[in-house]
XYZ file of C-alpha atoms in Angstrom:
758
model
C 92.973 -67.777 48.958
C 91.858 -64.468 47.753
C 94.524 -62.012 46.732
C 94.890 -58.866 48.926
C 94.338 -56.570 46.030
C 90.973 -58.283 45.307
C 89.873 -57.949 48.970
C 90.679 -54.277 48.974
C 88.891 -53.851 45.803
C 85.878 -55.567 47.196
C 85.958 -53.399 50.347
C 86.231 -50.351 48.128
C 83.284 -51.477 46.026
C 81.094 -52.021 49.181
C 81.715 -48.495 50.389
C 80.882 -46.717 47.182
C 77.132 -46.914 47.705
C 77.477 -45.029 51.001
C 78.765 -42.016 49.207
C 76.519 -39.440 47.748
C 75.507 -40.207 44.182
C 77.072 -37.880 41.572
C 74.853 -34.740 40.807
C 73.722 -34.633 37.277
C 74.510 -31.009 36.866
C 77.997 -31.493 38.372
C 79.453 -33.853 35.952
C 82.769 -31.924 35.907
C 83.435 -32.758 39.595
C 82.780 -36.520 39.260
C 86.346 -37.626 38.065
C 88.142 -35.839 40.941
C 85.856 -37.269 43.579
C 86.318 -40.782 42.209
C 90.026 -40.284 42.162
C 90.048 -39.121 45.829
C 87.895 -41.983 46.868
C 90.149 -44.364 45.118
C 93.280 -43.012 46.838
C 91.832 -43.089 50.339
C 90.035 -46.352 50.159
C 92.959 -48.428 51.607
C 93.428 -45.953 54.464
C 89.945 -46.059 56.004
C 89.765 -47.470 59.588
C 88.010 -46.967 63.080
C 86.767 -43.233 63.633
C 87.500 -42.493 59.987
C 84.738 -44.936 59.072
C 82.139 -43.202 61.435
C 83.072 -39.795 60.094
C 82.719 -41.042 56.590
C 79.274 -42.379 57.413
C 78.150 -39.047 58.975
C 79.488 -37.181 56.099
C 77.668 -39.509 53.684
C 74.309 -39.036 55.522
C 74.725 -35.231 55.567
C 75.494 -35.277 51.853
C 72.405 -37.333 51.158
C 70.269 -35.029 53.226
C 71.637 -31.955 51.584
C 71.079 -33.417 48.114
C 67.498 -34.540 48.898
C 66.780 -31.033 50.308
C 68.139 -29.471 47.141
C 66.151 -31.887 45.010
C 62.950 -31.110 46.832
C 63.507 -27.378 46.516
C 63.926 -27.847 42.753
C 61.096 -30.286 42.175
C 58.254 -28.906 44.428
C 57.708 -25.617 42.603
C 57.758 -27.503 39.346
C 55.155 -29.933 40.733
C 52.956 -26.999 41.884
C 53.285 -25.369 38.559
C 52.366 -28.574 36.764
C 49.274 -28.956 39.078
C 48.172 -25.413 38.233
C 48.597 -26.110 34.572
C 46.528 -29.203 34.835
C 43.770 -27.288 36.653
C 43.759 -24.526 33.990
C 43.636 -27.108 31.238
C 40.745 -28.752 33.052
C 38.875 -25.478 33.189
C 39.427 -24.729 29.571
C 38.247 -28.265 28.684
C 35.077 -27.755 30.713
C 34.473 -24.365 29.133
C 34.981 -25.776 25.734
C 32.604 -28.638 26.437
C 30.016 -26.164 27.748
C 30.420 -24.036 24.654
C 29.896 -27.066 22.476
C 26.838 -27.910 24.403
C 25.355 -24.465 23.895
C 26.174 -24.653 20.252
C 24.462 -27.950 20.005
C 21.333 -26.573 21.789
C 21.293 -23.507 19.534
C 21.697 -25.567 16.427
C 18.976 -27.949 17.538
C 16.620 -25.012 18.384
C 17.459 -23.263 15.087
C 16.951 -26.462 13.171
C 13.530 -26.862 14.897
C 12.482 -23.335 14.098
C 13.701 -23.575 10.547
C 12.017 -26.830 10.132
C 8.757 -25.594 11.433
C 8.840 -22.244 9.667
C 10.522 -23.192 6.411
C 10.733 -26.878 5.868
C 7.188 -27.406 6.972
C 6.111 -24.553 4.770
C 4.289 -25.885 1.833
C 4.193 -24.081 -1.508
C 0.457 -24.486 -2.006
C 0.632 -22.039 -4.944
C 3.156 -20.202 -7.012
C 4.960 -17.577 -4.875
C 2.965 -18.554 -1.851
C 3.961 -20.673 1.141
C 1.994 -21.596 4.193
C 3.017 -23.527 7.366
C -0.225 -25.129 8.638
C 1.305 -26.011 12.062
C 2.668 -22.554 12.842
C 0.058 -20.896 10.598
C 2.740 -18.686 8.934
C 1.978 -17.299 5.474
C 4.514 -15.830 3.122
C 4.050 -14.292 -0.260
C 6.980 -13.810 -2.447
C 7.964 -11.637 -5.520
C 9.005 -13.146 -8.799
C 12.608 -12.618 -7.752
C 12.073 -14.590 -4.583
C 11.936 -11.700 -2.063
C 9.336 -11.727 0.711
C 6.486 -9.303 0.081
C 3.995 -10.375 2.761
C 4.562 -12.166 6.001
C 1.588 -12.919 8.279
C 0.498 -14.991 11.188
C -2.957 -16.489 10.378
C -5.523 -17.763 12.808
C -4.385 -15.794 15.829
C -6.016 -17.125 18.998
C -6.541 -20.715 17.880
C -5.673 -22.849 21.024
C -2.120 -24.336 20.598
C -3.261 -27.894 21.219
C -5.781 -27.811 18.424
C -4.894 -30.314 15.711
C -5.133 -29.361 11.955
C -6.423 -31.789 9.399
C -7.627 -31.788 5.762
C -11.318 -30.943 5.501
C -13.887 -33.642 4.982
C -14.879 -34.204 1.358
C -18.227 -32.480 1.724
C -16.524 -29.325 3.030
C -14.006 -29.163 0.125
C -14.283 -26.453 -2.526
C -13.128 -26.731 -6.140
C -9.698 -25.212 -6.822
C -9.203 -24.517 -3.076
C -7.069 -25.946 -0.256
C -9.200 -26.657 2.816
C -7.800 -27.080 6.309
C -9.718 -27.478 9.520
C -8.748 -26.844 13.207
C -11.170 -29.138 14.955
C -14.153 -27.405 16.524
C -12.473 -23.987 15.994
C -12.308 -22.801 12.417
C -11.873 -23.760 8.790
C -9.532 -22.180 6.297
C -9.855 -22.015 2.478
C -6.916 -20.939 0.300
C -7.226 -20.352 -3.445
C -5.146 -18.761 -6.182
C -5.830 -16.923 -9.378
C -3.578 -15.189 -11.836
C -4.323 -12.089 -13.865
C -1.670 -10.939 -16.347
C 1.486 -10.546 -14.210
C -0.508 -10.364 -11.008
C -0.893 -13.300 -8.539
C -3.908 -13.138 -6.233
C -4.434 -15.379 -3.226
C -7.868 -15.715 -1.646
C -8.097 -16.381 2.139
C -11.382 -17.306 3.792
C -11.813 -18.233 7.411
C -15.051 -19.743 8.661
C -15.460 -19.777 12.411
C -16.840 -23.144 13.873
C -17.006 -21.923 17.495
C -18.987 -19.060 19.031
C -15.811 -18.295 21.053
C -13.512 -17.811 18.035
C -13.314 -14.737 15.898
C -10.887 -15.244 12.962
C -7.954 -12.910 13.132
C -4.886 -12.591 10.887
C -1.924 -10.311 11.687
C 0.511 -8.963 9.068
C 4.062 -7.930 9.821
C 4.236 -4.198 9.349
C 7.829 -3.684 10.561
C 10.149 -1.328 8.645
C 11.665 -4.170 6.487
C 8.194 -4.820 5.013
C 7.965 -1.519 3.141
C 5.362 1.163 3.516
C 1.519 0.855 3.542
C -1.198 3.171 2.256
C -4.996 2.973 1.961
C -8.061 2.580 4.275
C -9.046 6.248 4.294
C -8.795 8.804 7.123
C -7.750 7.461 10.484
C -7.024 9.090 13.773
C -4.016 11.525 13.513
C -3.908 10.678 9.813
C -0.618 8.684 9.833
C 1.001 8.588 6.388
C 2.208 5.943 5.519
C -0.181 3.904 7.622
C 2.432 1.906 9.484
C 3.496 5.090 11.318
C 0.133 5.244 13.065
C -1.436 3.386 15.950
C -4.941 2.113 16.326
C -6.482 -0.244 18.748
C -8.846 -2.883 17.368
C -11.910 -0.999 16.050
C -14.869 -1.639 13.702
C -14.052 -0.466 10.265
C -16.955 2.022 9.837
C -17.100 5.742 9.112
C -17.113 8.402 11.878
C -15.598 11.620 13.073
C -11.822 11.181 13.763
C -12.140 13.660 16.582
C -14.194 10.987 18.452
C -13.874 7.806 16.423
C -11.134 5.631 14.917
C -12.009 6.406 11.326
C -13.137 9.365 9.237
C -15.913 9.906 6.700
C -14.643 8.045 3.671
C -13.277 4.475 3.738
C -12.454 1.515 1.556
C -11.203 -1.963 2.577
C -8.081 -1.571 0.450
C -4.442 -1.523 1.630
C -1.394 -1.187 -0.691
C 2.219 -2.063 0.115
C 5.280 -0.289 -1.485
C 6.827 -3.664 -2.218
C 3.983 -4.618 -4.549
C 1.128 -6.158 -2.658
C -2.502 -5.277 -1.887
C -5.073 -6.506 0.650
C -8.648 -6.199 -0.318
C -11.215 -7.211 2.307
C -14.612 -8.556 1.209
C -17.535 -6.108 1.848
C -19.503 -8.855 3.693
C -16.774 -9.376 6.308
C -17.656 -7.907 9.793
C -14.272 -6.163 9.790
C -12.272 -4.945 12.764
C -8.809 -3.458 12.202
C -5.821 -2.640 14.414
C -2.484 -0.907 13.664
C 0.521 -1.410 15.922
C -1.699 -2.233 18.864
C -0.215 -3.460 22.116
C 3.309 -2.236 21.195
C 3.567 -4.523 18.215
C 4.404 -3.918 14.558
C 1.339 -5.773 13.384
C -1.576 -4.863 11.152
C -4.504 -7.137 12.128
C -7.803 -7.993 10.436
C -10.530 -9.661 12.514
C -13.945 -10.799 11.737
C -16.347 -10.167 14.610
C -19.997 -9.703 15.142
C -21.207 -7.024 17.595
C -24.347 -5.201 18.766
C -24.052 -2.165 16.454
C -21.671 -2.204 13.510
C -22.205 -5.890 12.608
C -25.452 -6.792 14.146
C -26.794 -8.066 10.842
C -24.928 -11.057 9.286
C -25.547 -13.684 6.669
C -23.891 -16.415 8.676
C -24.355 -17.333 12.306
C -20.604 -17.189 13.022
C -18.178 -14.604 11.552
C -16.203 -15.169 8.373
C -12.971 -13.378 7.446
C -12.636 -13.128 3.677
C -9.949 -11.117 1.873
C -7.616 -11.252 -1.154
C -3.927 -10.597 -1.418
C -2.633 -9.594 -4.852
C 1.139 -9.146 -5.646
C 3.388 -7.973 -8.453
C 6.888 -6.476 -8.472
C 5.808 -2.833 -9.029
C 3.355 -1.055 -6.708
C 2.294 1.437 -9.411
C 1.530 -1.283 -11.917
C -0.324 -3.249 -9.266
C -2.347 -0.250 -8.133
C -3.257 0.438 -11.802
C -4.414 -3.142 -12.199
C -6.547 -2.826 -9.098
C -8.106 0.481 -9.930
C -11.724 0.640 -11.150
C -11.847 1.195 -14.936
C -14.253 2.822 -17.360
C -15.752 5.365 -14.971
C -17.149 7.173 -17.977
C -19.477 4.189 -18.766
C -23.037 5.611 -18.766
C -21.838 9.192 -18.224
C -24.128 11.713 -19.887
C -22.774 14.852 -21.654
C -24.334 17.201 -18.999
C -22.776 15.109 -16.290
C -19.299 15.427 -17.829
C -19.984 19.151 -18.117
C -20.804 19.174 -14.394
C -17.461 17.549 -13.610
C -15.517 20.185 -15.667
C -17.507 23.002 -14.063
C -16.565 21.918 -10.568
C -12.923 21.655 -11.636
C -12.884 25.139 -13.101
C -15.348 27.131 -10.877
C -15.353 27.750 -7.096
C -17.980 26.392 -4.632
C -19.311 29.174 -2.397
C -20.537 27.590 0.819
C -23.063 29.842 2.546
C -25.002 29.423 5.740
C -28.143 31.136 4.724
C -29.415 33.476 7.416
C -31.802 35.256 5.089
C -32.099 36.334 1.507
C -29.978 39.453 2.056
C -27.000 37.361 3.203
C -27.136 35.193 -0.010
C -27.706 38.200 -2.212
C -24.873 40.237 -0.761
C -22.481 37.338 -0.721
C -22.885 36.775 -4.418
C -22.644 40.477 -5.016
C -19.288 40.584 -3.142
C -17.960 37.702 -5.301
C -18.761 39.620 -8.459
C -17.193 42.797 -7.010
C -13.912 40.979 -6.625
C -13.687 40.863 -10.377
C -11.344 38.002 -10.734
C -13.169 34.908 -9.345
C -15.613 33.004 -11.517
C -19.212 32.670 -10.263
C -19.477 28.918 -9.685
C -21.761 27.057 -7.331
C -23.610 28.568 -4.367
C -23.944 25.755 -1.812
C -26.566 26.509 0.814
C -26.227 24.581 4.079
C -29.198 22.718 5.389
C -30.378 25.782 7.353
C -32.490 26.847 4.368
C -35.280 24.698 5.958
C -37.241 25.629 9.147
C -36.197 22.264 10.528
C -34.052 19.394 9.017
C -36.360 17.152 7.003
C -38.932 19.814 6.063
C -37.679 20.013 2.469
C -39.346 23.456 2.044
C -37.772 26.857 2.355
C -38.294 28.868 5.514
C -40.695 31.475 4.196
C -40.181 33.746 7.201
C -36.510 34.165 6.387
C -36.864 33.745 2.581
C -40.193 35.354 1.631
C -39.052 36.048 -1.995
C -36.436 33.406 -2.447
C -37.745 32.466 -5.886
C -36.899 35.992 -7.084
C -33.538 35.991 -5.314
C -32.545 32.731 -6.963
C -33.508 34.132 -10.388
C -31.204 37.102 -9.790
C -28.390 34.764 -8.725
C -28.889 32.674 -11.869
C -28.744 35.756 -14.006
C -25.362 36.572 -12.319
C -24.019 33.286 -13.549
C -24.205 31.166 -10.337
C -25.697 27.735 -9.859
C -27.825 26.965 -6.795
C -27.118 23.795 -4.743
C -29.233 22.840 -1.701
C -27.823 20.543 0.988
C -30.240 17.792 2.022
C -30.090 15.137 4.775
C -31.846 11.757 5.359
C -32.420 12.981 8.929
C -35.989 14.082 9.841
C -36.159 16.195 12.934
C -38.870 15.369 15.451
C -39.776 19.109 15.078
C -40.155 18.790 11.279
C -43.592 19.124 9.656
C -42.843 15.862 7.892
C -42.056 13.731 10.951
C -45.597 12.702 11.787
C -46.212 11.790 8.119
C -42.973 9.798 7.955
C -43.916 7.888 11.134
C -47.424 7.224 9.938
C -46.121 5.771 6.686
C -43.306 3.886 8.313
C -40.764 5.722 6.305
C -38.226 5.896 9.133
C -35.738 3.345 10.464
C -37.365 1.538 13.367
C -36.089 0.621 16.772
C -34.796 -2.892 16.914
C -36.600 -5.110 19.398
C -39.543 -2.754 19.590
C -42.817 -2.219 17.702
C -41.803 -1.620 14.008
C -44.019 1.633 14.175
C -41.650 3.108 16.653
C -38.832 5.039 14.947
C -35.288 4.876 16.137
C -33.983 8.361 17.050
C -30.575 9.802 16.878
C -28.720 13.154 17.124
C -27.181 14.959 14.168
C -25.703 18.426 14.152
C -28.414 20.882 15.367
C -31.039 18.229 15.710
C -31.095 16.711 19.172
C -33.770 14.262 18.168
C -34.281 12.968 14.680
C -35.373 9.967 12.765
C -33.652 8.565 9.682
C -35.417 7.799 6.325
C -35.420 4.046 5.675
C -34.208 4.065 2.095
C -34.711 0.285 1.935
C -38.477 0.859 2.167
C -39.954 1.016 -1.317
C -42.207 3.929 -0.418
C -39.405 6.139 0.905
C -37.698 7.084 -2.399
C -40.944 8.168 -4.164
C -41.904 10.221 -1.150
C -38.524 12.011 -1.007
C -38.390 12.387 -4.725
C -41.695 14.167 -4.735
C -40.363 16.682 -2.146
C -37.140 17.393 -3.988
C -38.830 17.762 -7.417
C -41.107 20.242 -5.933
C -38.120 22.314 -4.858
C -36.566 22.060 -8.338
C -39.733 23.156 -10.040
C -40.422 26.071 -7.720
C -36.953 27.494 -7.161
C -35.050 26.112 -10.158
C -32.513 24.343 -7.941
C -29.616 23.109 -10.132
C -28.497 20.173 -7.941
C -28.211 18.831 -4.398
C -25.489 18.007 -1.964
C -26.116 14.824 0.195
C -25.086 15.416 3.813
C -25.370 11.770 4.884
C -23.507 11.774 8.210
C -21.428 8.733 9.147
C -22.113 5.262 10.422
C -21.680 6.558 13.960
C -24.645 8.938 13.445
C -26.994 6.097 12.831
C -29.339 5.091 15.723
C -27.621 2.503 17.882
C -30.500 0.031 17.708
C -31.383 0.615 14.021
C -33.502 -1.749 11.996
C -34.296 -1.193 8.315
C -36.969 -2.985 6.330
C -34.234 -4.796 4.475
C -31.236 -5.726 6.620
C -28.010 -3.693 6.096
C -24.605 -5.373 5.973
C -23.353 -2.566 8.286
C -24.399 1.049 9.007
C -22.283 2.309 6.161
C -24.264 0.254 3.688
C -27.074 2.740 4.191
C -25.196 5.688 2.559
C -24.382 3.516 -0.471
C -27.989 2.583 -1.066
C -29.193 6.181 -0.437
C -26.715 7.671 -2.843
C -27.430 5.231 -5.682
C -31.217 5.692 -5.101
C -31.082 9.429 -5.282
C -28.721 9.565 -8.253
C -31.184 7.778 -10.375
C -33.761 10.611 -10.134
C -32.182 13.822 -8.731
C -29.005 15.744 -9.857
C -26.341 15.493 -7.161
C -22.821 17.119 -7.164
C -21.480 15.919 -3.849
C -21.711 13.638 -0.843
C -20.323 14.073 2.626
C -19.439 10.450 3.200
C -18.906 7.258 1.319
C -17.573 3.680 1.412
C -17.941 3.034 -2.316
C -17.291 5.399 -5.192
C -20.456 7.260 -6.358
C -20.471 7.616 -10.126
C -19.531 10.872 -11.758
C -20.294 13.730 -11.514
C -20.525 13.274 -7.779
C -17.612 14.603 -5.799
C -16.726 13.171 -2.328
C -16.069 15.741 0.388
C -13.113 15.801 2.718
C -14.132 15.903 6.331
C -14.482 19.249 8.210
C -11.098 20.602 9.206
C -10.634 23.110 12.086
C -9.115 26.414 11.231
C -5.591 25.660 12.633
C -2.016 25.018 11.559
C -2.303 21.510 12.850
C -5.296 20.851 10.661
C -3.808 22.125 7.390
C -1.060 19.544 7.714
C -3.596 16.684 7.514
C -5.181 17.977 4.257
C -2.550 16.531 1.879
C -2.404 13.057 3.372
C -6.175 12.876 3.466
C -6.428 13.902 -0.133
C -3.766 11.367 -1.243
C -5.423 8.598 0.731
C -8.912 9.314 -0.662
C -7.595 9.400 -4.251
C -5.639 6.155 -3.876
C -8.504 4.106 -2.452
C -10.704 4.978 -5.447
C -12.173 8.452 -4.950
C -10.597 10.585 -7.697
C -13.182 13.348 -7.538
C -12.750 14.959 -4.151
C -14.051 18.282 -2.779
C -11.887 19.800 -0.099
C -13.296 21.916 2.680
C -13.335 25.707 2.846
C -10.157 27.795 2.408
C -8.851 28.582 5.923
C -10.649 25.629 7.483
C -14.249 24.951 8.439
C -14.599 27.564 11.201
C -17.812 28.130 13.013
C -20.446 29.134 10.479
C -23.663 30.932 11.263
C -26.431 28.656 12.524
C -23.964 25.734 12.894
C -23.601 23.558 15.951
C -20.280 25.363 16.621
C -22.007 28.750 16.539
C -25.125 28.306 18.781
C -25.757 32.093 18.929
C -26.094 32.316 15.205
C -23.577 35.144 15.103
C -23.084 36.086 11.465
C -19.955 37.983 12.123
C -17.816 35.015 13.131
C -14.084 35.293 13.484
C -12.055 35.039 10.278
C -9.224 32.535 10.031
C -5.758 33.629 10.811
C -4.569 35.754 7.821
C -1.323 33.866 7.170
C -3.125 30.527 7.624
C -5.791 31.651 5.169
C -3.114 32.565 2.558
C -1.266 29.346 2.909
C -4.584 27.409 2.721
C -5.594 29.340 -0.350
C -2.135 28.517 -1.994
C -2.708 24.796 -1.220
C -6.382 24.771 -2.481
C -5.379 26.514 -5.738
C -3.960 23.090 -6.945
C -6.743 20.792 -5.608
C -9.649 19.594 -7.803
C -12.288 21.922 -6.186
C -11.632 25.251 -4.495
C -14.373 26.020 -1.822
C -14.832 29.303 -0.059
C -16.699 30.347 3.019
C -14.840 33.533 3.759
C -13.980 35.816 0.829
C -10.444 37.262 0.682
C -11.972 40.728 0.654
C -13.164 40.251 4.229
C -9.627 40.852 5.466
C -9.604 44.456 4.217
C -5.979 43.930 3.225
C -4.874 44.732 -0.297
C -2.053 42.165 -0.086
C -4.495 39.374 0.560
C -6.581 40.360 -2.471
C -3.404 40.685 -4.650
C -2.258 37.139 -3.641
C -5.789 35.742 -4.311
C -5.807 37.397 -7.703
C -2.394 35.997 -8.787
C -3.396 32.490 -7.505
C -6.692 32.644 -9.456
C -4.770 33.477 -12.611
C -2.341 30.595 -11.919
C -5.225 28.167 -11.396
C -7.066 29.251 -14.525
C -4.026 29.237 -16.827
C -1.927 26.348 -15.453
C -3.862 24.181 -13.021
C -7.373 23.895 -14.552
C -6.162 22.544 -17.945
C -4.213 19.820 -16.116
C -7.180 19.034 -13.846
C -9.468 18.518 -16.874
C -6.847 16.503 -18.727
C -6.360 14.080 -15.926
C -10.043 14.009 -15.033
C -10.572 12.555 -18.488
C -7.699 10.067 -17.949
C -9.242 9.183 -14.558
C -12.578 8.232 -16.182
C -10.593 5.688 -18.311
C -8.031 4.328 -15.796
C -9.427 5.028 -12.327
C -6.144 6.602 -11.206
C -6.420 9.689 -8.975
C -6.077 13.269 -10.274
C -4.026 14.250 -7.188
C -1.244 11.725 -6.766
C 1.523 10.835 -4.293
C 5.029 11.269 -5.435
C 5.545 7.436 -5.476
C 3.246 7.194 -8.404
C 5.781 9.290 -10.392
C 8.716 7.075 -9.382
C 7.700 3.884 -7.401
C 11.274 2.660 -7.210
C 12.451 5.776 -5.410
C 12.319 5.138 -1.573
C 12.264 8.823 -0.787
C 9.004 9.228 -2.684
C 7.310 6.655 -0.408
C 7.366 8.806 2.677
C 6.841 12.435 1.420
C 3.707 13.528 3.241
C 3.619 17.282 2.499
C 3.849 17.273 -1.330
C 1.646 16.010 -4.132
C 1.442 15.984 -7.903
C -1.331 17.047 -10.342
C -1.287 14.030 -12.661
C 2.326 13.445 -13.546
C 3.224 16.960 -14.723
C 3.139 19.305 -11.752
C 4.487 18.942 -8.184
C 3.210 21.127 -5.359
C 5.069 21.769 -2.107
C 3.056 24.261 0.041
C 4.293 25.846 3.213
C 2.336 24.323 6.191
C 3.982 25.988 9.205
C 3.225 29.420 10.746
C 5.902 32.048 10.035
C 7.965 29.701 7.807
C 9.593 31.138 4.712
C 11.524 28.070 3.640
C 10.982 24.301 3.359
C 12.507 21.066 2.192
C 11.468 19.926 -1.308
C 11.917 16.576 -2.891
C 11.762 16.209 -6.718
C 11.374 12.734 -8.347
C 13.418 11.716 -11.348
C 13.467 14.055 -14.411
C 13.916 17.685 -15.049
C 11.597 20.203 -13.413
C 11.019 23.900 -13.997
C 10.714 26.028 -10.896
C 7.336 27.821 -10.816
C 8.721 30.648 -8.838
C 11.884 31.677 -10.636
C 11.716 29.601 -13.839
C 15.011 27.824 -13.264
C 15.522 24.136 -14.242
C 16.119 21.616 -11.456
C 17.301 18.114 -11.588
C 15.205 15.422 -9.986
C 15.897 12.384 -7.680
C 17.156 14.821 -4.957
C 16.202 17.007 -2.086
C 16.352 20.827 -2.298
C 17.234 21.990 1.177
C 16.127 25.328 2.631
C 14.137 26.220 -0.412
C 12.984 29.877 0.006
C 9.280 30.557 -0.182
C 7.946 34.032 0.544
C 4.552 34.454 2.101
C 2.922 35.357 -1.223
C 4.550 32.403 -3.084
C 3.907 28.676 -3.294
C 6.528 26.165 -4.442
C 5.479 24.188 -7.523
C 7.472 22.548 -10.261
C 6.459 21.657 -13.826
C 7.734 18.528 -15.516
C 9.958 19.176 -18.510
C 10.529 16.819 -21.470
C 13.043 13.978 -20.753
C 15.461 15.300 -23.345
C 15.753 18.737 -21.531
C 19.371 19.812 -20.876
C 20.666 22.503 -18.741
């Protein structure tokens, strides 16, 4: 029998689960509720039991509702957090994927461009798969970066050459049925040279190499005169063009060229003379300088190999001035006779008077006006080719010059020298044309009967043949004509007006094939110099030996043209033509009997007076000063006074320096007129100054080149310089801003000893 207390306790224990469970956050209330339940447990009966059940159900419902209200937002928040975490995880995974792709791509590029580069020679690397070439300095910096073999189909394999194609001391690689590449290396003193030769194996492939000419690669100089005369060269733009002489008003290049390019970081590119060279600069919106070998129907119609070859040499050191000095042609005095050296000095110290001879009176009066000035030396009277009835006659026009022998004697007694301009062009109206054709002395028409001469146009001659200097009979024939002039009129020397490659007949054919049309002027000049005295040539691709001076191209009489004089002079001097003859003071305006003056009006317009004065100031410091219009023609005493002071300055200060550095040039090959970087090659500012120059290393000239300007910016290289205007001392390696220059003054600065102190 179970005790009553135990039964009640059991009933009480059974009813406890029907009650709401205690709230976790309401632990303070739990003892009182348990106490109440314990007190009322023995009193529950009938309706009380039902009410208790309803109360318990309501309590459970209320507690569940409260629980849901508390837990649902928490669940939603947890869900949002999980989604955000998922997005972040996906983004992180995506970022890792991109990083992996980038690293793989970078590794591939690095592998191909660097790891696959092979150091074939010291300071030289080449990636044969990507055809990337890099030349380094001794400190490891990149000097040259280039893409070789542009245009080779990408699927063409590259292999070592077969044994019978190998060359001693060269690396040979072949892209099957496309081209073959030879790489070689030589070392001279501190200079490394790398020789690159491409041999095309397909008639559809013309070897082409492109060099990076972006700003990080330094500055480039050389070539000669190009369109718009960019200085440095990387500032210009030129479509792919044959590297032959011409007129920059119509063609890509000017009258003097050399296949030589110099970089401010210490590298040169020298292209072989046999290469059928095409050149482009920054073409197609690139920063590339490209060399291409290509045969064509005019410039490179004659070739030694059936398919084109690109052959050039890259030389490098750590100093551009040292490198240029090593590359310069030395010992120009070798074989120089005393009278030839005297001729050089006379051109440096005496003016050249360029006259278009209308008649004897014009020549006589011109020389009389020179003497009347009283301060200009006599110098050389240069008669344009109009002294002949027709170009190629090689006799004086007796109708216009009936007593020329006597006139020349008078001119000689006045202290002048007489120079006649001659051309290799024989007009069809010349008395010598028939004789030249009969003896086959003229260049013939390619593809026609060799007796048919090839005709061209040059200056006033609308139809003219060209003497074939490769014919053994031509030089004796011409020599006889010129010696007759010398004997009869006592001509002192000749000036060779050779034209340019673009003036040659398009379908020219010489008895001996020419490498290119420019090759003609080289042969002609060398042939004439062996027998006839010559003081100047109008065009060249190789340096004529002293005392021959090379002329600048004709410049229009304009402010735009005067700005191109200095970069042209600097470029010609740097590529190996130290003895240069600038054009006339004031520009080469229309002269009587010239193609720009068809009416033969002797009273042509004078250049603008201010332009004439500024041009005269500039010319005072150049190797040769050439006049067409005398300063007295302006009928202005101020012009005469300026000319007189400039003449004194030239005679006392400039001429001694010109002679000094001319003698140095004969030893070293360095130019007389130099860019500022030759004074301080490590100074970046000197690399880009385009409107200043130095005479040797002792005098800097900064002429005014803008109409109406009375001031300019002047840069002085390192050292101490004496101001030529006010005599003050100025420290170098800095700009002088807003430097005042009056119309009758020119800014020049003389180098002082290094120990000079203020």
